[in-house]
CSV table of C-alpha atoms and ligand atoms in Angstrom, one decimal:
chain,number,residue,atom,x,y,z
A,17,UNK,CA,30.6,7.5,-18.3
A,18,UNK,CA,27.3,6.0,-19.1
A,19,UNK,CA,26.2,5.6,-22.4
A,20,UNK,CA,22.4,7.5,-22.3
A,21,UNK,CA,19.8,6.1,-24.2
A,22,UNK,CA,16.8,8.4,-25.9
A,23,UNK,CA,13.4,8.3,-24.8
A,24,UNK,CA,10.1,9.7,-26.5
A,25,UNK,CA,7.2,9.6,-24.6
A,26,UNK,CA,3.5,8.3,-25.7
A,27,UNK,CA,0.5,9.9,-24.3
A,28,UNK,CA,0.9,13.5,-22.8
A,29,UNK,CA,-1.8,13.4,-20.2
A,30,UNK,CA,-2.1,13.3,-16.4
A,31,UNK,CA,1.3,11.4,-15.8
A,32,UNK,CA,3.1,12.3,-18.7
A,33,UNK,CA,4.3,15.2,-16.2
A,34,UNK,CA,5.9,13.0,-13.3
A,35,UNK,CA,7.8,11.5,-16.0
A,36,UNK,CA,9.0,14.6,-18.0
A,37,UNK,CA,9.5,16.3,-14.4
A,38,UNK,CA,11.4,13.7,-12.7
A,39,UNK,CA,13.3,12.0,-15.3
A,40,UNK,CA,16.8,14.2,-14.5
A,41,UNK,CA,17.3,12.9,-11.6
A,42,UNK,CA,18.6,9.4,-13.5
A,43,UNK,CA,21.9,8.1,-15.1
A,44,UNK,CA,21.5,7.0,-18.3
A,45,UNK,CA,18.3,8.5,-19.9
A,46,UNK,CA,16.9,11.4,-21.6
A,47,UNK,CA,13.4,12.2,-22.8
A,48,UNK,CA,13.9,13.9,-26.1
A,49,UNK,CA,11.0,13.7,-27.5
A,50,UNK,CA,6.6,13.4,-26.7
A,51,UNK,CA,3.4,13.0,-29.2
A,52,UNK,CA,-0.2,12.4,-28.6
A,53,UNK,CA,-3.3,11.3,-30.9
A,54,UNK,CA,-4.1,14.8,-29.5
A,55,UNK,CA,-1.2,17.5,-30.9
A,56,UNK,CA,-2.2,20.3,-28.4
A,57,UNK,CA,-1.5,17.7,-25.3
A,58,UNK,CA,1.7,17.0,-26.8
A,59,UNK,CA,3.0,21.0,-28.0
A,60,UNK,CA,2.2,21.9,-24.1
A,61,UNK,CA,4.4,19.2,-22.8
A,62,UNK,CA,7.2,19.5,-25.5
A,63,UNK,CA,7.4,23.7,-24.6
A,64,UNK,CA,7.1,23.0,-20.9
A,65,UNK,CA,9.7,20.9,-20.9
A,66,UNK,CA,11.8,22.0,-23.8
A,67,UNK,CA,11.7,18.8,-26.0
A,68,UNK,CA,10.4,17.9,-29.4
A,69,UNK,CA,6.2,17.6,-30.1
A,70,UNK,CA,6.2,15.0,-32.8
A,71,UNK,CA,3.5,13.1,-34.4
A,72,UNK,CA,2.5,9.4,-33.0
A,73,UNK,CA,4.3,8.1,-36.2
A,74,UNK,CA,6.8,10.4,-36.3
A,75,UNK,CA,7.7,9.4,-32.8
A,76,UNK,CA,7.8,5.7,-33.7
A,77,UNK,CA,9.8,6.2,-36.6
A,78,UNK,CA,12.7,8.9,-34.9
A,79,UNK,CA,15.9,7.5,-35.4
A,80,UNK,CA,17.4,8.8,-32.6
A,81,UNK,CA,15.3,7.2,-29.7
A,82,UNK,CA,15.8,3.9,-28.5
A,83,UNK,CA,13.0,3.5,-26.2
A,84,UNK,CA,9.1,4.3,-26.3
A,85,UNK,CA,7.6,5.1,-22.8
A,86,UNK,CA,3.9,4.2,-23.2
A,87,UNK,CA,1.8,6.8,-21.2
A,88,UNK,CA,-1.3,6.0,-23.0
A,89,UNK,CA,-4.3,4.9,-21.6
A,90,UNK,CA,-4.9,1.5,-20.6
A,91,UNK,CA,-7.0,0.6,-23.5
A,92,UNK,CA,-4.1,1.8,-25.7
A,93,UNK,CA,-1.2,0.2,-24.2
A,94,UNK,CA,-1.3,-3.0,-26.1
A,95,UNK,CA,-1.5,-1.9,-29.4
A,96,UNK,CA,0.8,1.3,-28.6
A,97,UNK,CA,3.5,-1.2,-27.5
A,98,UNK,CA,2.8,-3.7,-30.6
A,99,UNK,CA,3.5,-0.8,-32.4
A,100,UNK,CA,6.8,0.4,-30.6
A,101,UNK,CA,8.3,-3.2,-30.4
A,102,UNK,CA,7.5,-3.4,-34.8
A,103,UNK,CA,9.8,0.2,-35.3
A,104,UNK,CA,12.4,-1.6,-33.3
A,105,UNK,CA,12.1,0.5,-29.9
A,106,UNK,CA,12.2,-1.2,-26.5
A,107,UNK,CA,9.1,-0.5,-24.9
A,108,UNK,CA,8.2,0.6,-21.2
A,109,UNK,CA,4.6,1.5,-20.0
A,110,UNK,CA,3.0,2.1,-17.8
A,111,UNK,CA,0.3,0.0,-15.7
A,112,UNK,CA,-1.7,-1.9,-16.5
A,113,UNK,CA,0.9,-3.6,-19.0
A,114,UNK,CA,-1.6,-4.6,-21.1
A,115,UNK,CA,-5.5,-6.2,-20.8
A,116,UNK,CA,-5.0,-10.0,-21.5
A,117,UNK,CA,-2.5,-12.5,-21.5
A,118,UNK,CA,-2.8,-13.0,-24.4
A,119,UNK,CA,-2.0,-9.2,-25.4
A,120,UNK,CA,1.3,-10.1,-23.2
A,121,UNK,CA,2.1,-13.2,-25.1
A,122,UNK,CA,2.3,-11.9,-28.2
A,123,UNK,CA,4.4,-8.8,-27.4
A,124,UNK,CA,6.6,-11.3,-25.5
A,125,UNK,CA,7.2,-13.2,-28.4
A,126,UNK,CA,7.5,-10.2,-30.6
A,127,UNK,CA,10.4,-8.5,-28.7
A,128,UNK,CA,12.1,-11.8,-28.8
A,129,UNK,CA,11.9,-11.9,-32.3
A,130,UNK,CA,13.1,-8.3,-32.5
A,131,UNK,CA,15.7,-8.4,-29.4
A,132,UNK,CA,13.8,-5.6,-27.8
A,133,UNK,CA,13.1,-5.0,-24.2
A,134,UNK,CA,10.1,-4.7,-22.6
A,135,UNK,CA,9.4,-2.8,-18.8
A,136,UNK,CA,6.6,-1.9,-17.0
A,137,UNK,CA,5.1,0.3,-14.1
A,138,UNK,CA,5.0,0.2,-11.4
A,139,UNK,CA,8.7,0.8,-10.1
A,140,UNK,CA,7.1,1.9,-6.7
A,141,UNK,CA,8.2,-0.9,-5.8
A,142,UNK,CA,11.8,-0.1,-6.0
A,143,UNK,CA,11.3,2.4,-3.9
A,144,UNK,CA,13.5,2.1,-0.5
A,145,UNK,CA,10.9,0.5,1.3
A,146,UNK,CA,9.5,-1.8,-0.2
A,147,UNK,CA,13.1,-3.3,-1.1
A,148,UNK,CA,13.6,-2.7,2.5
A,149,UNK,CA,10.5,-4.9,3.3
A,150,UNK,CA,11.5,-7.7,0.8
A,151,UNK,CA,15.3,-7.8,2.7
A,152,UNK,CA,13.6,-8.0,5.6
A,153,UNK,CA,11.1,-10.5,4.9
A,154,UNK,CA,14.4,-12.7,3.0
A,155,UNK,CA,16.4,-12.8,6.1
A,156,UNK,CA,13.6,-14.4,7.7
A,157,UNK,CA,12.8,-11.6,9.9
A,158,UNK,CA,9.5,-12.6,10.7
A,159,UNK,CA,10.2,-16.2,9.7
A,160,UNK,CA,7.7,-17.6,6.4
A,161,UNK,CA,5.3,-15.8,5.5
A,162,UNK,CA,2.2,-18.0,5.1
A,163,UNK,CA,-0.8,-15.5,4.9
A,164,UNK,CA,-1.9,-11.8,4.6
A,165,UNK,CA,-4.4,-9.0,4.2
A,166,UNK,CA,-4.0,-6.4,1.5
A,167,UNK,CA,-6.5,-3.5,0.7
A,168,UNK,CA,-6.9,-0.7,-1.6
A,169,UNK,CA,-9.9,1.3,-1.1
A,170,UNK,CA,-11.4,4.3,-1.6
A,171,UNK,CA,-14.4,5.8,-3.3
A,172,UNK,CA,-13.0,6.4,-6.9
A,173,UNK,CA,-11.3,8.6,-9.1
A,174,UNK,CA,-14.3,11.1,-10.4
A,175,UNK,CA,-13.1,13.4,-7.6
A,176,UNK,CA,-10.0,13.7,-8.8
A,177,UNK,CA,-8.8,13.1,-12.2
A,178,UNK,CA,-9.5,15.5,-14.6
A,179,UNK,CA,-10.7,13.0,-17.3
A,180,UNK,CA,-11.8,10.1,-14.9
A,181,UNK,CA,-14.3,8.1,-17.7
A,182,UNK,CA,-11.6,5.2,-18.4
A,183,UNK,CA,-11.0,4.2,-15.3
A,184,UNK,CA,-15.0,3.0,-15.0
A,185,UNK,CA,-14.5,1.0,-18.1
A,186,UNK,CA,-13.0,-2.4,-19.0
A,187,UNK,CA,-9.7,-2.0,-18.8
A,188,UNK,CA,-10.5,0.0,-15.2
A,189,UNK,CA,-11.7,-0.6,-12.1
A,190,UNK,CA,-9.5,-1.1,-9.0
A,191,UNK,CA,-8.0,-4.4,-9.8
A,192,UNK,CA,-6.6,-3.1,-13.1
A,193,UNK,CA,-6.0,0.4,-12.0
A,194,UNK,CA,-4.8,0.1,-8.4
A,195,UNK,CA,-4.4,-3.4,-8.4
A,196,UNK,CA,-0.6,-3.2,-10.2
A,197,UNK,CA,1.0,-1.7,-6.9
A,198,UNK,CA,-0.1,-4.6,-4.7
A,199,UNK,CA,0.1,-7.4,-6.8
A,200,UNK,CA,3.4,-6.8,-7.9
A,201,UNK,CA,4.9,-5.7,-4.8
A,202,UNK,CA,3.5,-9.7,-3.6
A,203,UNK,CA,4.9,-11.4,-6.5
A,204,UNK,CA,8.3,-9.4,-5.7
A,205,UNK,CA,7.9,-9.7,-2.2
A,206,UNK,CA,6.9,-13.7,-2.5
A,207,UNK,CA,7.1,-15.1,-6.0
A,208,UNK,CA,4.7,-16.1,-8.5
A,209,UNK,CA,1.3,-17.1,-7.6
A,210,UNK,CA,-0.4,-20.3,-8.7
A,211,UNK,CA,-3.8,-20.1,-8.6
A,212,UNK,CA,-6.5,-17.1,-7.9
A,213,UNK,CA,-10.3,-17.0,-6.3
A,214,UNK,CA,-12.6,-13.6,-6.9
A,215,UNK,CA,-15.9,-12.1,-5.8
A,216,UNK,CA,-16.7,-9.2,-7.8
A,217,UNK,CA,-19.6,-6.5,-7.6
A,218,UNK,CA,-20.4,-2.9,-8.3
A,219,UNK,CA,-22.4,-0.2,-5.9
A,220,UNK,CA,-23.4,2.2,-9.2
A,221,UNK,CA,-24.3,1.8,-12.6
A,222,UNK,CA,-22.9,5.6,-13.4
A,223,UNK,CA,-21.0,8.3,-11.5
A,224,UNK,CA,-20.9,11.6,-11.4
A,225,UNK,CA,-17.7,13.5,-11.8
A,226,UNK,CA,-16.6,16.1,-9.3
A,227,UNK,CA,-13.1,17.4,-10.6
A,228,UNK,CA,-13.0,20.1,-13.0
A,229,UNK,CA,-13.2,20.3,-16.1
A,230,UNK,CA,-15.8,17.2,-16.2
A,231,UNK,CA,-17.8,18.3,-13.3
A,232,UNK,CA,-21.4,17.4,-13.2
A,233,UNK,CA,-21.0,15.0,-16.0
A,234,UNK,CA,-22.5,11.5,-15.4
A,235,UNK,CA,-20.3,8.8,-16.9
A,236,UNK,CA,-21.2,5.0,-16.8
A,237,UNK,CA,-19.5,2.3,-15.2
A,238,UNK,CA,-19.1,-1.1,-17.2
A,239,UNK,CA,-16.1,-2.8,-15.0
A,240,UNK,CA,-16.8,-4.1,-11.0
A,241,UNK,CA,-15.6,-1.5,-8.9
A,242,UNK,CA,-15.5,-4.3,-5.8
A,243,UNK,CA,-13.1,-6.8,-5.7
A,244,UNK,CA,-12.3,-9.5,-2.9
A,245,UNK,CA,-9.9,-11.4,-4.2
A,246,UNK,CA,-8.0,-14.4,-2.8
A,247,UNK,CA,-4.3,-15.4,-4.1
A,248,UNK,CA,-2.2,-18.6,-3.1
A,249,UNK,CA,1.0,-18.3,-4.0
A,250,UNK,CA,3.8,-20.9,-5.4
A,251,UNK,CA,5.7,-21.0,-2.2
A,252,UNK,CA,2.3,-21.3,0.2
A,253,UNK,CA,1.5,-18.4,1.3
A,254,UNK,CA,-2.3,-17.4,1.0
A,255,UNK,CA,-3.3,-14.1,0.7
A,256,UNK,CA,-6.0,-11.4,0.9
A,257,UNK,CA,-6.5,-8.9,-1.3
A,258,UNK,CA,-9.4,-5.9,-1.8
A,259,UNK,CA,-9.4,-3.5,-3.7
A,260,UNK,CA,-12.5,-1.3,-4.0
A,261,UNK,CA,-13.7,2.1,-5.1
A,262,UNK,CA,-17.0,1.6,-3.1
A,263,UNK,CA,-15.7,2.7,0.1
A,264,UNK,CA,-15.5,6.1,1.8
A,265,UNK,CA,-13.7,5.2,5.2
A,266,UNK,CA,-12.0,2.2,6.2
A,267,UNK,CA,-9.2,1.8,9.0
A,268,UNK,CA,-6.8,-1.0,7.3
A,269,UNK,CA,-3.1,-0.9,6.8
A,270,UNK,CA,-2.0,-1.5,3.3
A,271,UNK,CA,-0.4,-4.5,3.3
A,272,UNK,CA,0.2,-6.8,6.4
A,273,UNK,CA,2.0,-10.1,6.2
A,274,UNK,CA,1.5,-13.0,8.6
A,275,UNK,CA,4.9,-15.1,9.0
A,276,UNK,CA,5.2,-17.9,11.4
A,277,UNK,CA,7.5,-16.0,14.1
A,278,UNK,CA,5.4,-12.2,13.5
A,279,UNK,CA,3.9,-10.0,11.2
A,280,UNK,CA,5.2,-6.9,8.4
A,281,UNK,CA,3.3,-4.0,7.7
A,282,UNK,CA,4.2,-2.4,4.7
A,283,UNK,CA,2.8,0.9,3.6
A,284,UNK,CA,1.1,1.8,0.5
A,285,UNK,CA,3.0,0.3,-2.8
A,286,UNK,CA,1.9,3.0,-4.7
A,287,UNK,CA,4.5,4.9,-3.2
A,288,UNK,CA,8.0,4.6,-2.9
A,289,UNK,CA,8.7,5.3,0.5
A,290,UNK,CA,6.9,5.0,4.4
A,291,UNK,CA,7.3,3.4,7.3
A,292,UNK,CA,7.7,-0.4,8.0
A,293,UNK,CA,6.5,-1.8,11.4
A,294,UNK,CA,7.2,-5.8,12.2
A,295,UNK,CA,5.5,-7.5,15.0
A,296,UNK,CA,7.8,-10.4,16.1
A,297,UNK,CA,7.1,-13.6,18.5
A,298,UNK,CA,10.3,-13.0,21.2
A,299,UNK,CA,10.9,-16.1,22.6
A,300,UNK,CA,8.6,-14.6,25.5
A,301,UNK,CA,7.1,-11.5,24.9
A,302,UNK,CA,4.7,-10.6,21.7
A,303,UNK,CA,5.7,-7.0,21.1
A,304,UNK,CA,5.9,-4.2,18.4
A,305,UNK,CA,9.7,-3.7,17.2
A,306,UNK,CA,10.0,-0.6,15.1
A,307,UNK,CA,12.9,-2.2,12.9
A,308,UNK,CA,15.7,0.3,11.8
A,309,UNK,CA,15.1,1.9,8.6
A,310,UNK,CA,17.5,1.8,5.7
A,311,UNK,CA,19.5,4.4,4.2
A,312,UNK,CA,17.9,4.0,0.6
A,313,UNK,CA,17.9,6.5,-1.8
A,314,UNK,CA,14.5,5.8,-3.3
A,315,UNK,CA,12.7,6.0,0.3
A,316,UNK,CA,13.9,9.7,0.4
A,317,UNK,CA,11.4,12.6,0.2
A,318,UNK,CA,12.2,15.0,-2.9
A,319,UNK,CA,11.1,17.1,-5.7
A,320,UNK,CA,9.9,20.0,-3.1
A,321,UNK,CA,7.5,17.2,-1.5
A,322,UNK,CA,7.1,15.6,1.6
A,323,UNK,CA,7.2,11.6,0.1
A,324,UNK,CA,9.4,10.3,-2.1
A,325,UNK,CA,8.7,9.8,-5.8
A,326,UNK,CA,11.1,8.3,-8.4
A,327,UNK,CA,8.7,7.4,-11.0
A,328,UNK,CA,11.6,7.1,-14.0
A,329,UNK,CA,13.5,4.0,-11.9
A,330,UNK,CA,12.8,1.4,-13.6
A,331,UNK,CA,12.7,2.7,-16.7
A,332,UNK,CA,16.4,3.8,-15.9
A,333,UNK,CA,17.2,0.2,-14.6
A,334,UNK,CA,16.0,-1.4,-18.0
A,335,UNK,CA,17.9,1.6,-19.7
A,336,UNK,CA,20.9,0.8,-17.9
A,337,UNK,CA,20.4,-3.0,-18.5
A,338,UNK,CA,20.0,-2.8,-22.0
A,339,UNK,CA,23.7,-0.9,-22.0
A,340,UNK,CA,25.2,-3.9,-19.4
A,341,UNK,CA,23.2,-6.6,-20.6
A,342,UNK,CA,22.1,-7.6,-17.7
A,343,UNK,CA,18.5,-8.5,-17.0
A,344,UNK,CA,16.2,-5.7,-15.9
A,345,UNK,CA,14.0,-5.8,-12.7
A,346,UNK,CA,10.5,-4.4,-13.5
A,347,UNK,CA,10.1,-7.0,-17.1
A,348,UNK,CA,7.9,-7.5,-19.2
A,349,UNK,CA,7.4,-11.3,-17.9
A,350,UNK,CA,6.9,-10.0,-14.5
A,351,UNK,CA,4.8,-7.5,-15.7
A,352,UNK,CA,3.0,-10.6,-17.4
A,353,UNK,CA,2.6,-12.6,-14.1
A,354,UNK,CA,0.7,-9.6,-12.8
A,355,UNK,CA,-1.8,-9.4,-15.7
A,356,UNK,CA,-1.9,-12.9,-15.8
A,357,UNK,CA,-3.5,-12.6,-11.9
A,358,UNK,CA,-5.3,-9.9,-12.0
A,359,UNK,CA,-7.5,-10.9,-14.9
A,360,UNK,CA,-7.7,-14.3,-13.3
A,361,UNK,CA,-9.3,-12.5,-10.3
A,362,UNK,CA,-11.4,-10.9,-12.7
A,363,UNK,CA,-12.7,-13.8,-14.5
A,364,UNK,CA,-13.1,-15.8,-11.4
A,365,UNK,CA,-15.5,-12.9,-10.1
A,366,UNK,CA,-17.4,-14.2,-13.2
A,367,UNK,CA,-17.4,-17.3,-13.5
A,368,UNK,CA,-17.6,-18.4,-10.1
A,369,UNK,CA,-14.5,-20.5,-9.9
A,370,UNK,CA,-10.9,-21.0,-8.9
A,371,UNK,CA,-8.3,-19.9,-11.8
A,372,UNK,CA,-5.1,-21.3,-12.3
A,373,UNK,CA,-2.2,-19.1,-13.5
A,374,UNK,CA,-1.0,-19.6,-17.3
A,375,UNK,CA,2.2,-17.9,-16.4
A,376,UNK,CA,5.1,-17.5,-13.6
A,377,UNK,CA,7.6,-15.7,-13.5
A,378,UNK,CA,11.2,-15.2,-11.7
A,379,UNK,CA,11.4,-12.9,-8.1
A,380,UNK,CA,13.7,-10.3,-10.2
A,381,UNK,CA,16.8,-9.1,-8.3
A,382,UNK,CA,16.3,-6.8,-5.7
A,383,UNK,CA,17.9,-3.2,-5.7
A,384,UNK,CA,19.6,-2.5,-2.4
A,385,UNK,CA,20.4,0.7,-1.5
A,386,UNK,CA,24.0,1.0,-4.0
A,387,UNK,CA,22.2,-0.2,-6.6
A,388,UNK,CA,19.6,2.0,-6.2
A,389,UNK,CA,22.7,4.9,-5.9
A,390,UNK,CA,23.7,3.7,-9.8
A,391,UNK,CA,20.6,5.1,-10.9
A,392,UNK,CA,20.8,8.6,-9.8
A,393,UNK,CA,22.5,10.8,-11.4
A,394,UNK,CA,23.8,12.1,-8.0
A,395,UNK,CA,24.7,8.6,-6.8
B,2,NAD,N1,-2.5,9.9,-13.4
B,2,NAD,C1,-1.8,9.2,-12.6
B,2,NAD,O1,-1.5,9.7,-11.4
B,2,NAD,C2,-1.2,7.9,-12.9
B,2,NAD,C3,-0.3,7.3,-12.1
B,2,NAD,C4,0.3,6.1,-12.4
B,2,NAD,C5,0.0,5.5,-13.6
B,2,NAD,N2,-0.9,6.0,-14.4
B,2,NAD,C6,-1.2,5.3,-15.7
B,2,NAD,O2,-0.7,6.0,-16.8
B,2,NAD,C7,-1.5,5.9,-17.9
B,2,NAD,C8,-2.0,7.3,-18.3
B,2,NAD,O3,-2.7,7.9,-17.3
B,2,NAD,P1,-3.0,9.4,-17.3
B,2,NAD,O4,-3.6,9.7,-16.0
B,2,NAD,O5,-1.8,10.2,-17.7
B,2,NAD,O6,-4.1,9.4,-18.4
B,2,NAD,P2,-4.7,10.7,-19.3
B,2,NAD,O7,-6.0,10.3,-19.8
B,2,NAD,O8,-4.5,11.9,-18.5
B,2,NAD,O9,-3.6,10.7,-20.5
B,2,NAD,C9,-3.5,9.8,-21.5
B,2,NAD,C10,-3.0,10.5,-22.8
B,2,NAD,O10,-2.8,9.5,-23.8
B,2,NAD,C11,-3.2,10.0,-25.1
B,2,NAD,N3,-3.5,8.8,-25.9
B,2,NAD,C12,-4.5,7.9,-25.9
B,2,NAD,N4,-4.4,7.0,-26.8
B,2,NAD,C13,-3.3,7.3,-27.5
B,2,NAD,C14,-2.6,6.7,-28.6
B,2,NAD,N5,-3.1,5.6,-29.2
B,2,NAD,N6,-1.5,7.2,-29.0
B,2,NAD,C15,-1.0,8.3,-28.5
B,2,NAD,N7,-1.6,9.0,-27.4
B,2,NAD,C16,-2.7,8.5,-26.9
B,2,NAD,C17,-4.5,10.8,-24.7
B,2,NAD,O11,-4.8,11.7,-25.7
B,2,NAD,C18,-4.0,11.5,-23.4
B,2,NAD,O12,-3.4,12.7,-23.6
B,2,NAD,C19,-2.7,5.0,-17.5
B,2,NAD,O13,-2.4,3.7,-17.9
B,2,NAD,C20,-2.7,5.1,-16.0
B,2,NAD,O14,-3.1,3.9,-15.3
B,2,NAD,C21,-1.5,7.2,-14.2
């Protein structure tokens, strides 16, 4: 039987739900307990979901959970973390990890002091396919990849999310907010990356909100909401990568990677599952092949929906980890890497200039589909 480790939760907002909702589907994990700076948020989630409403502190200090999910907001995270990691918990948050390297440094060399773990969002990237595209793309399926076009674009969040203000504010934006699905499906996908160029700009200086219960309210933006951004990685490959909230229509695939014998599409990294197309150079023929898809169990629609959503993976795999000590896949150094690129991107929007990366990190192992299985609780 699997030990199961406690989890309290941190921040009872938009997400807090996915997390509370889908967390039974795993082996090896329990959410016990939530809190919130505001009580209210966190008494609705705790009677919706029958578990305990605690105070922040009271949260930290539980005896009984061993792990602190950190559903605050981005601005938060670091110091929510800090704070986790100091009353002994293993941390996991969500995206982005934190704002600086810097902020990732020291919670690094924190949890080794302590012996902690630390995870991040996103796990979407466990999800069947983009595991499937990452054993496709390792058994040379397409042969080296050596460049690429990424994009995320839309036109924002105000329409949306029912509290939208952060995400126009440093700490926001595209990069930081949507940015995490891409990058770290590349670095998983490719490696680390070794240096980053950026253009950056923003269409408004405010926006008006169009979800309820904001709506009509004008909030200002203080982050670019237009990034072009330009990675090369360690192992060659140079890539493209927008992402944008300035944008009402455009007609790009997610993710397309160029390999010397054809190309991968890969669907959106912000969820688990989709289709993967590849585009191969026959030794006479260019044509489409529509390569079989694999039976994964995190590339299969559930929950009532019509796409696949297993927000609670990685967590589990670092849960499951800690109990084997084994190393976990979405980590807190990998998470680092990410951070380390984005706000490279960022800063070369500023300054005009190419930025090397202060950190690299290891391709973690991938999760085929029985691994994947040892995570469910109906493996
Ligand atoms: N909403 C989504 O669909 C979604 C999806 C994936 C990831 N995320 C990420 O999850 C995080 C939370 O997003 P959200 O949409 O749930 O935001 P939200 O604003 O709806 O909720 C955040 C909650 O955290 C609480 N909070 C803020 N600071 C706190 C602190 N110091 N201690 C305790 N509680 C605190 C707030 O009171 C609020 O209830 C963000 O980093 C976001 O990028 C959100």
């Amino acid at each position: 039987m699997t030990k199961v480790m406690n989890v309290g939760i941190m921040g009872c907002g938009n997400i807090s739900k996915s997390y509370l909702s889908l967390a039974p589907l795993f082996r090896g994990i329990k959410i016990v307990a939530v809190a919130d700076v505001v009580a209210a948020a966190a008494e609705e989630r705790a009677k919706e979901f029958n578990v305990s409403a605690l105070t922040p502190d009271g949260l930290l200090a539980a005896p009984n959970i061993d792990i602190i999910v950190n559903l605050t907001i981005p601005a938060a995270h670091y110091e929510v973390s800090r704070k986790a990691l100091e009353a002994g918990k293993h941390v996991f948050s969500e995206k982005p990890y934190v704002l600086s390297v810097e902020e990732g440094l020291k919670l690094a060399a924190l949890a080794r002091e302590k012996g902690l773990r630390i995870g991040s969002a996103p796990d979407t990237i466990l999800g069947g396919t983009h595991q499937y595209a990452r054993h496709l793309i390792d058994r040379g399926e397409v042969g080296r990849i050596t460049s690429g076009l990424c994009g995320v674009m839309s036109h924002g969040m105000e329409s949306w999310h029912p509290n939208p203000g952060f995400f126009f504010l440093a700490g926001g934006g595209p990069m930081l907010d949507l940015g995490p699905y891409y990058v770290s499906n590349l670095v998983q996908l490719l490696g680390p990356v070794k240096r980053v160029s950026g253009f950056t700009s923003m269409a408004t200086n405010t926006r008006t909100v169009t979800a309820e219960p904001n709506k009509g309210k004008v909030i200002p933006v203080e982050t670019p909401t237009n990034i072009h951004a330009t990675l090369e990685f360690a192992q060659g490959a140079v890539i493209t990568l927008i992402t944008s909230w300035d944008v009402w229509e455009h007609g790009m695939e997610p993710m397309a990677l160029f390999g010397t014998e054809g190309t991968i599409h890969i669907p959106d990294p912000n969820m688990f599952g989709g289709e993967i197309r590849v585009m191969r150079t026959a030794s006479d023929d260019r044509k489409v092949t529509t390569v079989e898809q694999w039976e994964h169990p995190l590339s299969k629609p559930n929950h009532g929906a019509s796409s696949a959503n297993y927000r609670c993976a990685g967590l589990t795999d670092m849960a499951q980890a800690i109990v084997a000590g084994r190393p976990h896949r979405c980590n807190g150094d990998f998470a680092l890497h990410v951070i380390d690129i984005m706000t490279g991107i960022l800063r070369a929007g500023e300054e005009g200039r190419v930025v090397e990366m202060q950190t690299t990190c290891e391709r973690f192992a991938p999760l085929g589909p029985d691994e994947a299985r040892a995570l469910l609780a109906e493996g």
